[in-house]
mmCIF file of C-alpha atoms in Angstrom:
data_model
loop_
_atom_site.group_PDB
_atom_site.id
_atom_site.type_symbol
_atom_site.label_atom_id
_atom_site.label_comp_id
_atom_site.label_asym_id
_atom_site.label_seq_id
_atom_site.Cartn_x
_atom_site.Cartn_y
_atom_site.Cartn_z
ATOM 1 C CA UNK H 1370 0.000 0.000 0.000
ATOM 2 C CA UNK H 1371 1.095 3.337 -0.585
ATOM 3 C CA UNK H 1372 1.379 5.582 2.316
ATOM 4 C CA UNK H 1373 2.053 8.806 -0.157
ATOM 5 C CA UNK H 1374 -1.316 8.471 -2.139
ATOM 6 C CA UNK H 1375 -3.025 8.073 0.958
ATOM 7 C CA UNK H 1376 -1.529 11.106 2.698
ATOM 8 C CA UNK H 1377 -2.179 12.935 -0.415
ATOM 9 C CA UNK H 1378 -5.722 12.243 -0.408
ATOM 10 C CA UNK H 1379 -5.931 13.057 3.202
ATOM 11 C CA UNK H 1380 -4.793 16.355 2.338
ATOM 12 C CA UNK H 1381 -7.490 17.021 -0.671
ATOM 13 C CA UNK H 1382 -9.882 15.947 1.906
ATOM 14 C CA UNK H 1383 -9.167 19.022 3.935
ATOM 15 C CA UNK H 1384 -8.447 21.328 1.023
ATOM 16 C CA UNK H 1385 -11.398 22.793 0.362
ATOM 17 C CA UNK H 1386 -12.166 23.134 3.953
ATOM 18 C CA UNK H 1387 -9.092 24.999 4.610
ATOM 19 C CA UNK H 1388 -9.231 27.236 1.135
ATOM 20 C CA UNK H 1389 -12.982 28.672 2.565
ATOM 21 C CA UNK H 1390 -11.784 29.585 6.205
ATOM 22 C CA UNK H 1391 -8.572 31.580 4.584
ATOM 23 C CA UNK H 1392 -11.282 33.528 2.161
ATOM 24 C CA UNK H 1393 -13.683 34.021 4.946
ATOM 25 C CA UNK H 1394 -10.717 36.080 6.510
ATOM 26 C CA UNK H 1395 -10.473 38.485 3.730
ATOM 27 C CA UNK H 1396 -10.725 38.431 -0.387
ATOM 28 C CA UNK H 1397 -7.454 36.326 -1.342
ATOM 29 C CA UNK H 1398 -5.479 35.818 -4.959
ATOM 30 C CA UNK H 1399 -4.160 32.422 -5.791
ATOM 31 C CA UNK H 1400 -1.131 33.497 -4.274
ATOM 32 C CA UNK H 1401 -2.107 34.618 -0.938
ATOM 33 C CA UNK H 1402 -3.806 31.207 -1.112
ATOM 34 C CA UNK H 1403 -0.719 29.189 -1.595
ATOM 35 C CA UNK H 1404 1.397 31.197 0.430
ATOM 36 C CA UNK H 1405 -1.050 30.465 3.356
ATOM 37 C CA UNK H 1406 -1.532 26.650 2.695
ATOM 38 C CA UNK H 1407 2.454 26.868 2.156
ATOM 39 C CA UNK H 1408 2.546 28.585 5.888
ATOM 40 C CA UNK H 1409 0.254 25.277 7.155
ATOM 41 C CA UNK H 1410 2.497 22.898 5.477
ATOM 42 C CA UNK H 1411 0.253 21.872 2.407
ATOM 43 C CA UNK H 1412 1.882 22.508 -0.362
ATOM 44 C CA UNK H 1413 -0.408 22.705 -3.327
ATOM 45 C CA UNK H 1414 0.411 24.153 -6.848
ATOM 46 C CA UNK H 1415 -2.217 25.967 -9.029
ATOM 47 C CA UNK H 1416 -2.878 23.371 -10.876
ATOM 48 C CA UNK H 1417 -4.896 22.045 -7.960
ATOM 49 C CA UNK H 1418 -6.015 25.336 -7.072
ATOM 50 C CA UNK H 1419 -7.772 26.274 -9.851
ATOM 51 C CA UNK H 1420 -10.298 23.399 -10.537
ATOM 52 C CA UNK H 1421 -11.170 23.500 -7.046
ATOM 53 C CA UNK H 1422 -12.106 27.154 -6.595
ATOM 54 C CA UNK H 1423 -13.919 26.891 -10.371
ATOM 55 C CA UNK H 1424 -15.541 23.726 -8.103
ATOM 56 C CA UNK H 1425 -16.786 26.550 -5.335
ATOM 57 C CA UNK H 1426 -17.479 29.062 -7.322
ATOM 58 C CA UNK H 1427 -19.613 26.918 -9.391
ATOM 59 C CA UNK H 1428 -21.580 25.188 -6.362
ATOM 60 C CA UNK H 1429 -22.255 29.233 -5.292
ATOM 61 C CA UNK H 1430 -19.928 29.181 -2.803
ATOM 62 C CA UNK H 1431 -16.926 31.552 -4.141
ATOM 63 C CA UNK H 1432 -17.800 34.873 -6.051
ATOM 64 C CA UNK H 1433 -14.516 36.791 -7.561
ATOM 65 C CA UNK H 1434 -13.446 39.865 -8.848
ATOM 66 C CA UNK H 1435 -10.675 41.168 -11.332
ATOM 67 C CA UNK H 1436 -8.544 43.838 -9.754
ATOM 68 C CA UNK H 1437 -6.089 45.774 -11.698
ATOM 69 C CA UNK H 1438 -2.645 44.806 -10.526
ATOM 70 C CA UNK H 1439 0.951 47.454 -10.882
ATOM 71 C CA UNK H 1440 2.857 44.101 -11.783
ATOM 72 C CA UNK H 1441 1.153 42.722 -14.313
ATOM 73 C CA UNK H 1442 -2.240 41.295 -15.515
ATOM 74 C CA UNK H 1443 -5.368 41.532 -13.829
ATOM 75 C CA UNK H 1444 -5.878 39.402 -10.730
ATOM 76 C CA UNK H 1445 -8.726 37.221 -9.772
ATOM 77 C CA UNK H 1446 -9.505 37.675 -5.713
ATOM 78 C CA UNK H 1447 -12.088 35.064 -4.722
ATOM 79 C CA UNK H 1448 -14.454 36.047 -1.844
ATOM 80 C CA UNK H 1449 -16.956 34.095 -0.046
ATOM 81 C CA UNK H 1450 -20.349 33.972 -0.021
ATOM 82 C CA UNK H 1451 -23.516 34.105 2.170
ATOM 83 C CA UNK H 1452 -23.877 30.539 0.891
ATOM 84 C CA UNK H 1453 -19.869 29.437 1.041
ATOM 85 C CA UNK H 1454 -20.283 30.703 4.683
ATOM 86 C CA UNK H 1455 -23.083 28.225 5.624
ATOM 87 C CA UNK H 1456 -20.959 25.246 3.526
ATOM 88 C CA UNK H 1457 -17.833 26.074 5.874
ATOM 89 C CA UNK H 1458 -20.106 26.067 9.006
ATOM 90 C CA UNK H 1459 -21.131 22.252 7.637
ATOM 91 C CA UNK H 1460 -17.003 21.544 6.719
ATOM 92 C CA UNK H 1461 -16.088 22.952 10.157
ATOM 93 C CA UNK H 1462 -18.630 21.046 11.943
ATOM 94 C CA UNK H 1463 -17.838 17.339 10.316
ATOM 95 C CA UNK H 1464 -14.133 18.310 10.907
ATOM 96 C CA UNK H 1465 -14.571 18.187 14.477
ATOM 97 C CA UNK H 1466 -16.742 15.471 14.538
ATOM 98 C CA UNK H 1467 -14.298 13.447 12.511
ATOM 99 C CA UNK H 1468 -11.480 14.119 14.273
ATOM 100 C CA UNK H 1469 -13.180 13.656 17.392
ATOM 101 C CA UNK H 1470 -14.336 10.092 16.203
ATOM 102 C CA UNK H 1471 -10.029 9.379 14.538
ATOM 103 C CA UNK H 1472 -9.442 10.291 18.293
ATOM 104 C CA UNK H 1473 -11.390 8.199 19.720
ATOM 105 C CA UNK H 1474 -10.547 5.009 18.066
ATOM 106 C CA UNK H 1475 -6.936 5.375 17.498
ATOM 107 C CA UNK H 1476 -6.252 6.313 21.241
ATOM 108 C CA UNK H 1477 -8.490 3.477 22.424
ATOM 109 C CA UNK H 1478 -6.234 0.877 24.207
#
């Protein structure tokens, strides 16, 4: 068995969940995204990034915006919405649960 795909899915698990509470803090780039994940130790690349956010925007849970940017081209900022914020509510929620459950049974004697 291969202990790398199954970390790696681990880690897509939690993606999304993660991507919505670092929006909910403020409108973020791609880059602000990565560089946070980056600061929590998941390392994702963009192309990742992308189809998931097209994923939230798409279920109504991301809105975005094209700023003007001094560097370059225009830049995408995802925000979150009234709906995204009820979705992370549910993400948060299960998290605990299911970590409170993987507790549980792997500290069981």
């Amino acid at each position: 068995m291969n202990t790398e795909n199954i970390k790696a899915q681990m880690r897509k698990g939690a993606l999304e969940y993660c991507i919505l509470s670092i929006i909910r803090r403020g409108d973020a780039y791609v880059s602000d995204l990565i560089d946070e994940l980056k600061k929590g130790k998941l390392i994702v690349v963009e192309g990742t990034l992308y189809p998931l956010l097209t994923r939230l925007k798409n279920a109504g849970f991301l809105t975005y915006r094209w700023e003007e940017s001094t560097s370059g081209p225009p830049r995408k900022y995802y925000a979150i919405t009234p709906k995204g914020e009820w979705f992370l509510k549910e993400l948060a929620q299960t998290w605990e649960d299911l970590t409170r459950s993987v507790n549980i049974i792997t500290n069981s004697k």
